[in-house]
PDB file of C-alpha atoms and ligand atoms in Angstrom:
ATOM      1  CA  UNK A   1      36.491  93.575 193.718  1.00  0.00           C
ATOM      2  CA  UNK A   2      39.519  95.794 193.944  1.00  0.00           C
ATOM      3  CA  UNK A   3      41.947  92.914 193.516  1.00  0.00           C
ATOM      4  CA  UNK A   4      43.017  92.310 189.905  1.00  0.00           C
ATOM      5  CA  UNK A   5      41.100  89.518 188.280  1.00  0.00           C
ATOM      6  CA  UNK A   6      42.517  86.169 187.153  1.00  0.00           C
ATOM      7  CA  UNK A   7      44.800  85.527 184.230  1.00  0.00           C
ATOM      8  CA  UNK A   8      43.987  86.365 180.601  1.00  0.00           C
ATOM      9  CA  UNK A   9      42.149  83.572 178.823  1.00  0.00           C
ATOM     10  CA  UNK A  10      40.939  82.678 175.355  1.00  0.00           C
ATOM     11  CA  UNK A  11      38.477  79.907 174.580  1.00  0.00           C
ATOM     12  CA  UNK A  12      38.200  78.906 170.945  1.00  0.00           C
ATOM     13  CA  UNK A  13      35.594  76.504 169.551  1.00  0.00           C
ATOM     14  CA  UNK A  14      36.416  75.093 166.136  1.00  0.00           C
ATOM     15  CA  UNK A  15      33.394  73.580 164.427  1.00  0.00           C
ATOM     16  CA  UNK A  16      32.198  71.627 167.441  1.00  0.00           C
ATOM     17  CA  UNK A  17      29.326  69.146 167.252  1.00  0.00           C
ATOM     18  CA  UNK A  18      27.636  67.080 169.941  1.00  0.00           C
ATOM     19  CA  UNK A  19      25.690  63.838 169.666  1.00  0.00           C
ATOM     20  CA  UNK A  20      24.026  62.375 172.765  1.00  0.00           C
ATOM     21  CA  UNK A  21      22.615  58.848 172.614  1.00  0.00           C
ATOM     22  CA  UNK A  22      22.504  58.969 168.808  1.00  0.00           C
ATOM     23  CA  UNK A  23      20.763  62.356 168.731  1.00  0.00           C
ATOM     24  CA  UNK A  24      22.550  65.327 167.166  1.00  0.00           C
ATOM     25  CA  UNK A  25      22.222  68.252 169.582  1.00  0.00           C
ATOM     26  CA  UNK A  26      24.103  70.895 167.542  1.00  0.00           C
ATOM     27  CA  UNK A  27      26.690  71.058 164.768  1.00  0.00           C
ATOM     28  CA  UNK A  28      29.646  73.121 163.641  1.00  0.00           C
ATOM     29  CA  UNK A  29      29.773  75.867 166.216  1.00  0.00           C
ATOM     30  CA  UNK A  30      32.796  78.075 165.755  1.00  0.00           C
ATOM     31  CA  UNK A  31      33.504  81.052 167.979  1.00  0.00           C
ATOM     32  CA  UNK A  32      36.096  82.637 170.232  1.00  0.00           C
ATOM     33  CA  UNK A  33      35.725  84.149 173.692  1.00  0.00           C
ATOM     34  CA  UNK A  34      38.242  86.311 175.495  1.00  0.00           C
ATOM     35  CA  UNK A  35      38.749  87.703 178.978  1.00  0.00           C
ATOM     36  CA  UNK A  36      36.205  90.443 179.587  1.00  0.00           C
ATOM     37  CA  UNK A  37      33.571  88.861 177.337  1.00  0.00           C
ATOM     38  CA  UNK A  38      30.093  88.253 178.677  1.00  0.00           C
ATOM     39  CA  UNK A  39      28.681  85.574 176.399  1.00  0.00           C
ATOM     40  CA  UNK A  40      25.080  84.384 176.108  1.00  0.00           C
ATOM     41  CA  UNK A  41      24.291  80.910 174.788  1.00  0.00           C
ATOM     42  CA  UNK A  42      20.714  81.300 173.658  1.00  0.00           C
ATOM     43  CA  UNK A  43      17.944  79.371 171.949  1.00  0.00           C
ATOM     44  CA  UNK A  44      14.675  77.666 172.703  1.00  0.00           C
ATOM     45  CA  UNK A  45      14.306  75.077 175.428  1.00  0.00           C
ATOM     46  CA  UNK A  46      16.050  71.808 174.538  1.00  0.00           C
ATOM     47  CA  UNK A  47      18.253  73.323 171.817  1.00  0.00           C
ATOM     48  CA  UNK A  48      21.467  72.560 173.687  1.00  0.00           C
ATOM     49  CA  UNK A  49      22.397  75.621 175.785  1.00  0.00           C
ATOM     50  CA  UNK A  50      23.300  73.588 178.874  1.00  0.00           C
ATOM     51  CA  UNK A  51      25.062  70.999 176.721  1.00  0.00           C
ATOM     52  CA  UNK A  52      27.234  73.674 175.061  1.00  0.00           C
ATOM     53  CA  UNK A  53      27.984  75.277 178.428  1.00  0.00           C
ATOM     54  CA  UNK A  54      29.096  71.870 179.699  1.00  0.00           C
ATOM     55  CA  UNK A  55      31.254  71.343 176.591  1.00  0.00           C
ATOM     56  CA  UNK A  56      32.974  74.666 177.226  1.00  0.00           C
ATOM     57  CA  UNK A  57      33.440  73.631 180.864  1.00  0.00           C
ATOM     58  CA  UNK A  58      35.027  70.363 179.654  1.00  0.00           C
ATOM     59  CA  UNK A  59      32.302  68.328 181.366  1.00  0.00           C
ATOM     60  CA  UNK A  60      30.499  67.190 178.198  1.00  0.00           C
ATOM     61  CA  UNK A  61      32.530  65.424 175.481  1.00  0.00           C
ATOM     62  CA  UNK A  62      32.228  66.686 171.908  1.00  0.00           C
ATOM     63  CA  UNK A  63      31.650  64.444 168.885  1.00  0.00           C
ATOM     64  CA  UNK A  64      33.870  66.434 166.512  1.00  0.00           C
ATOM     65  CA  UNK A  65      35.742  69.710 166.282  1.00  0.00           C
ATOM     66  CA  UNK A  66      37.974  71.093 168.993  1.00  0.00           C
ATOM     67  CA  UNK A  67      37.972  73.389 171.997  1.00  0.00           C
ATOM     68  CA  UNK A  68      41.199  75.279 172.566  1.00  0.00           C
ATOM     69  CA  UNK A  69      41.929  77.063 175.811  1.00  0.00           C
ATOM     70  CA  UNK A  70      44.800  79.520 175.505  1.00  0.00           C
ATOM     71  CA  UNK A  71      45.768  77.708 172.321  1.00  0.00           C
ATOM     72  CA  UNK A  72      45.861  74.268 173.969  1.00  0.00           C
ATOM     73  CA  UNK A  73      43.688  71.530 172.486  1.00  0.00           C
ATOM     74  CA  UNK A  74      41.612  70.321 175.447  1.00  0.00           C
ATOM     75  CA  UNK A  75      40.841  66.984 173.754  1.00  0.00           C
ATOM     76  CA  UNK A  76      44.370  66.023 174.762  1.00  0.00           C
ATOM     77  CA  UNK A  77      43.758  66.834 178.429  1.00  0.00           C
ATOM     78  CA  UNK A  78      43.469  63.944 180.863  1.00  0.00           C
ATOM     79  CA  UNK A  79      41.385  64.026 184.047  1.00  0.00           C
ATOM     80  CA  UNK A  80      44.269  65.521 185.984  1.00  0.00           C
ATOM     81  CA  UNK A  81      44.646  68.394 183.475  1.00  0.00           C
ATOM     82  CA  UNK A  82      40.903  69.072 183.620  1.00  0.00           C
ATOM     83  CA  UNK A  83      40.837  69.030 187.419  1.00  0.00           C
ATOM     84  CA  UNK A  84      43.730  71.491 187.448  1.00  0.00           C
ATOM     85  CA  UNK A  85      41.877  73.760 185.012  1.00  0.00           C
ATOM     86  CA  UNK A  86      38.652  73.690 187.068  1.00  0.00           C
ATOM     87  CA  UNK A  87      40.508  74.228 190.304  1.00  0.00           C
ATOM     88  CA  UNK A  88      42.679  77.069 189.063  1.00  0.00           C
ATOM     89  CA  UNK A  89      40.518  78.986 186.619  1.00  0.00           C
ATOM     90  CA  UNK A  90      36.864  77.992 186.519  1.00  0.00           C
ATOM     91  CA  UNK A  91      33.758  78.510 188.619  1.00  0.00           C
ATOM     92  CA  UNK A  92      30.349  77.003 187.929  1.00  0.00           C
ATOM     93  CA  UNK A  93      27.213  78.816 188.987  1.00  0.00           C
ATOM     94  CA  UNK A  94      24.340  76.435 188.591  1.00  0.00           C
ATOM     95  CA  UNK A  95      21.115  76.708 190.557  1.00  0.00           C
ATOM     96  CA  UNK A  96      21.902  75.258 193.991  1.00  0.00           C
ATOM     97  CA  UNK A  97      25.218  73.966 192.611  1.00  0.00           C
ATOM     98  CA  UNK A  98      27.398  72.678 195.398  1.00  0.00           C
ATOM     99  CA  UNK A  99      25.407  74.403 198.141  1.00  0.00           C
ATOM    100  CA  UNK A 100      25.903  72.489 201.382  1.00  0.00           C
ATOM    101  CA  UNK A 101      22.688  73.265 203.226  1.00  0.00           C
ATOM    102  CA  UNK A 102      23.832  72.308 206.720  1.00  0.00           C
ATOM    103  CA  UNK A 103      26.945  74.473 206.508  1.00  0.00           C
ATOM    104  CA  UNK A 104      27.167  78.227 207.014  1.00  0.00           C
ATOM    105  CA  UNK A 105      26.954  80.851 204.289  1.00  0.00           C
ATOM    106  CA  UNK A 106      30.629  81.747 204.869  1.00  0.00           C
ATOM    107  CA  UNK A 107      31.763  78.122 204.587  1.00  0.00           C
ATOM    108  CA  UNK A 108      29.740  77.695 201.415  1.00  0.00           C
ATOM    109  CA  UNK A 109      31.690  80.559 199.873  1.00  0.00           C
ATOM    110  CA  UNK A 110      35.184  79.558 201.020  1.00  0.00           C
ATOM    111  CA  UNK A 111      34.779  75.761 201.279  1.00  0.00           C
ATOM    112  CA  UNK A 112      37.548  76.136 203.841  1.00  0.00           C
ATOM    113  CA  UNK A 113      36.752  76.503 207.551  1.00  0.00           C
ATOM    114  CA  UNK A 114      39.990  78.371 208.290  1.00  0.00           C
ATOM    115  CA  UNK A 115      39.049  81.140 205.834  1.00  0.00           C
ATOM    116  CA  UNK A 116      35.347  81.415 206.656  1.00  0.00           C
ATOM    117  CA  UNK A 117      35.837  84.294 209.075  1.00  0.00           C
ATOM    118  CA  UNK A 118      38.265  86.311 206.951  1.00  0.00           C
ATOM    119  CA  UNK A 119      37.846  89.969 206.015  1.00  0.00           C
ATOM    120  CA  UNK A 120      37.756  88.989 202.340  1.00  0.00           C
ATOM    121  CA  UNK A 121      34.621  86.923 202.957  1.00  0.00           C
ATOM    122  CA  UNK A 122      32.968  89.792 204.847  1.00  0.00           C
ATOM    123  CA  UNK A 123      33.742  92.164 201.937  1.00  0.00           C
ATOM    124  CA  UNK A 124      32.337  89.752 199.394  1.00  0.00           C
ATOM    125  CA  UNK A 125      29.192  89.154 201.445  1.00  0.00           C
ATOM    126  CA  UNK A 126      28.652  92.930 201.430  1.00  0.00           C
ATOM    127  CA  UNK A 127      29.219  92.989 197.696  1.00  0.00           C
ATOM    128  CA  UNK A 128      26.588  90.312 196.959  1.00  0.00           C
ATOM    129  CA  UNK A 129      24.066  91.692 199.446  1.00  0.00           C
ATOM    130  CA  UNK A 130      24.468  88.983 202.070  1.00  0.00           C
ATOM    131  CA  UNK A 131      26.163  91.178 204.682  1.00  0.00           C
ATOM    132  CA  UNK A 132      25.909  89.853 208.216  1.00  0.00           C
ATOM    133  CA  UNK A 133      24.606  86.486 207.007  1.00  0.00           C
ATOM    134  CA  UNK A 134      27.976  84.677 207.247  1.00  0.00           C
ATOM    135  CA  UNK A 135      27.119  82.384 210.164  1.00  0.00           C
ATOM    136  CA  UNK A 136      23.594  81.470 209.024  1.00  0.00           C
ATOM    137  CA  UNK A 137      23.056  78.002 207.632  1.00  0.00           C
ATOM    138  CA  UNK A 138      22.681  77.894 203.855  1.00  0.00           C
ATOM    139  CA  UNK A 139      19.386  75.989 204.186  1.00  0.00           C
ATOM    140  CA  UNK A 140      17.602  79.221 205.148  1.00  0.00           C
ATOM    141  CA  UNK A 141      18.654  81.044 201.955  1.00  0.00           C
ATOM    142  CA  UNK A 142      16.254  81.795 199.133  1.00  0.00           C
ATOM    143  CA  UNK A 143      17.007  80.686 195.552  1.00  0.00           C
ATOM    144  CA  UNK A 144      18.332  84.159 194.720  1.00  0.00           C
ATOM    145  CA  UNK A 145      20.579  84.177 197.745  1.00  0.00           C
ATOM    146  CA  UNK A 146      21.966  80.725 196.897  1.00  0.00           C
ATOM    147  CA  UNK A 147      22.696  81.998 193.398  1.00  0.00           C
ATOM    148  CA  UNK A 148      24.655  84.855 194.943  1.00  0.00           C
ATOM    149  CA  UNK A 149      26.750  82.353 196.939  1.00  0.00           C
ATOM    150  CA  UNK A 150      27.878  80.978 193.587  1.00  0.00           C
ATOM    151  CA  UNK A 151      28.837  84.460 192.445  1.00  0.00           C
ATOM    152  CA  UNK A 152      30.587  85.139 195.762  1.00  0.00           C
ATOM    153  CA  UNK A 153      32.683  81.990 195.224  1.00  0.00           C
ATOM    154  CA  UNK A 154      33.672  83.245 191.763  1.00  0.00           C
ATOM    155  CA  UNK A 155      34.659  86.635 193.175  1.00  0.00           C
ATOM    156  CA  UNK A 156      36.659  85.132 196.050  1.00  0.00           C
ATOM    157  CA  UNK A 157      38.463  82.836 193.660  1.00  0.00           C
ATOM    158  CA  UNK A 158      39.154  85.561 191.088  1.00  0.00           C
ATOM    159  CA  UNK A 159      37.822  83.014 188.611  1.00  0.00           C
ATOM    160  CA  UNK A 160      39.058  83.534 185.067  1.00  0.00           C
ATOM    161  CA  UNK A 161      36.051  81.750 183.561  1.00  0.00           C
ATOM    162  CA  UNK A 162      32.577  81.757 185.076  1.00  0.00           C
ATOM    163  CA  UNK A 163      30.024  79.272 183.758  1.00  0.00           C
ATOM    164  CA  UNK A 164      26.409  79.932 184.702  1.00  0.00           C
ATOM    165  CA  UNK A 165      23.341  77.935 183.717  1.00  0.00           C
ATOM    166  CA  UNK A 166      20.141  80.013 183.704  1.00  0.00           C
ATOM    167  CA  UNK A 167      21.438  82.157 186.561  1.00  0.00           C
ATOM    168  CA  UNK A 168      18.377  84.412 186.590  1.00  0.00           C
ATOM    169  CA  UNK A 169      15.655  81.901 185.729  1.00  0.00           C
ATOM    170  CA  UNK A 170      14.207  81.433 189.188  1.00  0.00           C
ATOM    171  CA  UNK A 171      14.741  84.934 190.532  1.00  0.00           C
ATOM    172  CA  UNK A 172      12.401  87.832 191.171  1.00  0.00           C
ATOM    173  CA  UNK A 173      13.044  91.084 189.332  1.00  0.00           C
ATOM    174  CA  UNK A 174      15.180  92.652 192.072  1.00  0.00           C
ATOM    175  CA  UNK A 175      17.427  89.607 192.544  1.00  0.00           C
ATOM    176  CA  UNK A 176      17.654  89.204 188.792  1.00  0.00           C
ATOM    177  CA  UNK A 177      19.042  92.726 188.485  1.00  0.00           C
ATOM    178  CA  UNK A 178      21.517  92.128 191.332  1.00  0.00           C
ATOM    179  CA  UNK A 179      22.797  88.920 189.698  1.00  0.00           C
ATOM    180  CA  UNK A 180      23.072  90.586 186.253  1.00  0.00           C
ATOM    181  CA  UNK A 181      25.051  93.506 187.726  1.00  0.00           C
ATOM    182  CA  UNK A 182      27.409  91.193 189.618  1.00  0.00           C
ATOM    183  CA  UNK A 183      28.062  89.051 186.544  1.00  0.00           C
ATOM    184  CA  UNK A 184      28.696  92.186 184.470  1.00  0.00           C
ATOM    185  CA  UNK A 185      31.160  93.395 187.065  1.00  0.00           C
ATOM    186  CA  UNK A 186      32.963  90.031 186.953  1.00  0.00           C
ATOM    187  CA  UNK A 187      33.305  90.396 183.156  1.00  0.00           C
ATOM    188  CA  UNK A 188      34.451  93.996 183.357  1.00  0.00           C
ATOM    189  CA  UNK A 189      37.096  92.870 185.860  1.00  0.00           C
ATOM    190  CA  UNK A 190      38.415  90.465 183.230  1.00  0.00           C
ATOM    191  CA  UNK A 191      36.583  87.170 183.646  1.00  0.00           C
ATOM    192  CA  UNK A 192      35.024  85.347 180.695  1.00  0.00           C
ATOM    193  CA  UNK A 193      31.401  84.973 181.789  1.00  0.00           C
ATOM    194  CA  UNK A 194      29.486  82.305 179.850  1.00  0.00           C
ATOM    195  CA  UNK A 195      25.750  82.127 180.376  1.00  0.00           C
ATOM    196  CA  UNK A 196      23.209  79.593 179.168  1.00  0.00           C
ATOM    197  CA  UNK A 197      20.070  81.679 179.289  1.00  0.00           C
ATOM    198  CA  UNK A 198      16.743  82.546 177.755  1.00  0.00           C
ATOM    199  CA  UNK A 199      16.434  85.760 179.782  1.00  0.00           C
ATOM    200  CA  UNK A 200      16.261  88.602 177.223  1.00  0.00           C
ATOM    201  CA  UNK A 201      17.299  91.170 179.805  1.00  0.00           C
ATOM    202  CA  UNK A 202      20.450  89.181 180.587  1.00  0.00           C
ATOM    203  CA  UNK A 203      21.152  88.537 176.884  1.00  0.00           C
ATOM    204  CA  UNK A 204      20.921  92.261 176.169  1.00  0.00           C
ATOM    205  CA  UNK A 205      23.757  92.857 178.663  1.00  0.00           C
ATOM    206  CA  UNK A 206      26.088  90.420 176.887  1.00  0.00           C
ATOM    207  CA  UNK A 207      28.628  91.591 174.304  1.00  0.00           C
ATOM    208  CA  UNK A 208      28.512  88.244 172.508  1.00  0.00           C
ATOM    209  CA  UNK A 209      25.523  86.033 171.696  1.00  0.00           C
ATOM    210  CA  UNK A 210      25.797  82.485 170.383  1.00  0.00           C
ATOM    211  CA  UNK A 211      22.388  81.391 169.149  1.00  0.00           C
ATOM    212  CA  UNK A 212      21.903  77.652 168.981  1.00  0.00           C
ATOM    213  CA  UNK A 213      18.687  77.613 166.994  1.00  0.00           C
ATOM    214  CA  UNK A 214      20.453  78.271 163.720  1.00  0.00           C
ATOM    215  CA  UNK A 215      23.014  75.554 164.428  1.00  0.00           C
ATOM    216  CA  UNK A 216      20.508  72.757 164.824  1.00  0.00           C
ATOM    217  CA  UNK A 217      20.330  69.887 162.415  1.00  0.00           C
TER     218      UNK A 217
HETATM  219  N1  LIG B 301      22.306  62.987 179.266  1.00  0.00           N
HETATM  220  C1  LIG B 301      21.392  63.122 178.306  1.00  0.00           C
HETATM  221  N2  LIG B 301      20.743  62.058 177.799  1.00  0.00           N
HETATM  222  C2  LIG B 301      19.834  62.188 176.814  1.00  0.00           C
HETATM  223  N3  LIG B 301      19.521  63.363 176.242  1.00  0.00           N
HETATM  224  C3  LIG B 301      20.129  64.448 176.699  1.00  0.00           C
HETATM  225  C4  LIG B 301      21.099  64.405 177.751  1.00  0.00           C
HETATM  226  N4  LIG B 301      21.545  65.652 177.964  1.00  0.00           N
HETATM  227  C5  LIG B 301      20.873  66.456 177.114  1.00  0.00           C
HETATM  228  N5  LIG B 301      20.022  65.737 176.349  1.00  0.00           N
HETATM  229  C6  LIG B 301      19.149  66.251 175.301  1.00  0.00           C
HETATM  230  O1  LIG B 301      19.873  67.226 174.592  1.00  0.00           O
HETATM  231  C7  LIG B 301      19.006  68.279 174.202  1.00  0.00           C
HETATM  232  C8  LIG B 301      19.591  69.582 174.665  1.00  0.00           C
HETATM  233  O2  LIG B 301      19.485  69.665 176.067  1.00  0.00           O
HETATM  234  P1  LIG B 301      19.968  70.935 176.898  1.00  0.00           P
HETATM  235  O3  LIG B 301      21.370  71.194 176.535  1.00  0.00           O
HETATM  236  O4  LIG B 301      19.660  70.659 178.311  1.00  0.00           O
HETATM  237  O5  LIG B 301      19.039  72.080 176.305  1.00  0.00           O
HETATM  238  P2  LIG B 301      18.705  73.529 176.863  1.00  0.00           P
HETATM  239  O6  LIG B 301      19.645  73.812 177.976  1.00  0.00           O
HETATM  240  O7  LIG B 301      18.865  74.445 175.693  1.00  0.00           O
HETATM  241  O8  LIG B 301      17.280  73.500 177.312  1.00  0.00           O
HETATM  242  C9  LIG B 301      17.640  67.964 174.772  1.00  0.00           C
HETATM  243  O9  LIG B 301      16.861  67.393 173.746  1.00  0.00           O
HETATM  244  C10 LIG B 301      17.949  66.994 175.859  1.00  0.00           C
HETATM  245  O10 LIG B 301      16.869  66.129 176.068  1.00  0.00           O
HETATM  246 MG1  LIG B 302      19.390  74.190 180.003  1.00  0.00          MG
END
């Protein structure tokens, strides 16, 4: 990760609330995240961690309030603006997210056949502990290894914002520690890393914690 990370970002939530199918999920969350922050969205199961993560990723609409990215009100963004934002700045690390099982590990990281054999990919595979696995099919990977493909994509992209939903939930202790260290390194290189998680060990590594329990109605 010697290359300088993506551009400086600020995400601001102003009193956001979400209602899904008539049910209030959370209300009036206000907070700001900046490049270099590692942020945990915490709370008991069903309290809205994934929903808030999706709001911040502009996937889930909000009922009221606003989300500003670098001062721009995202409620005014059309689909084209959002696609540009995702393409340019964001990476999502969800369990098995976007893994194409009958493609190689390298292709799953680059999503571009012409780049799959590049030196950058080899370096990143070393970094995430998948060295020499580039031409294996993704179907043979364990859950922890698939999770690391997501992180490898974020590193290759120099993603400015990394969204991860329960990135350590299905991992053994060793893989959990690897994933936590990689995410921390992404944040210290200047990414905003936003994690929906109930893993206390991961939460303790975050410099910002947004607890949803106290925001429930
Ligand atoms: N598409 C949906 N339709 C109906 N209810 C939903 C939908 N998405 C989320 N919910 C509800 O919103 C609440 C919060 O869900 P979620 O954000 O997944 O919680 P968490 O990630 O904290 O476990 C839950 O009660 C869930 O059932
Ligand atoms: Mg969830």
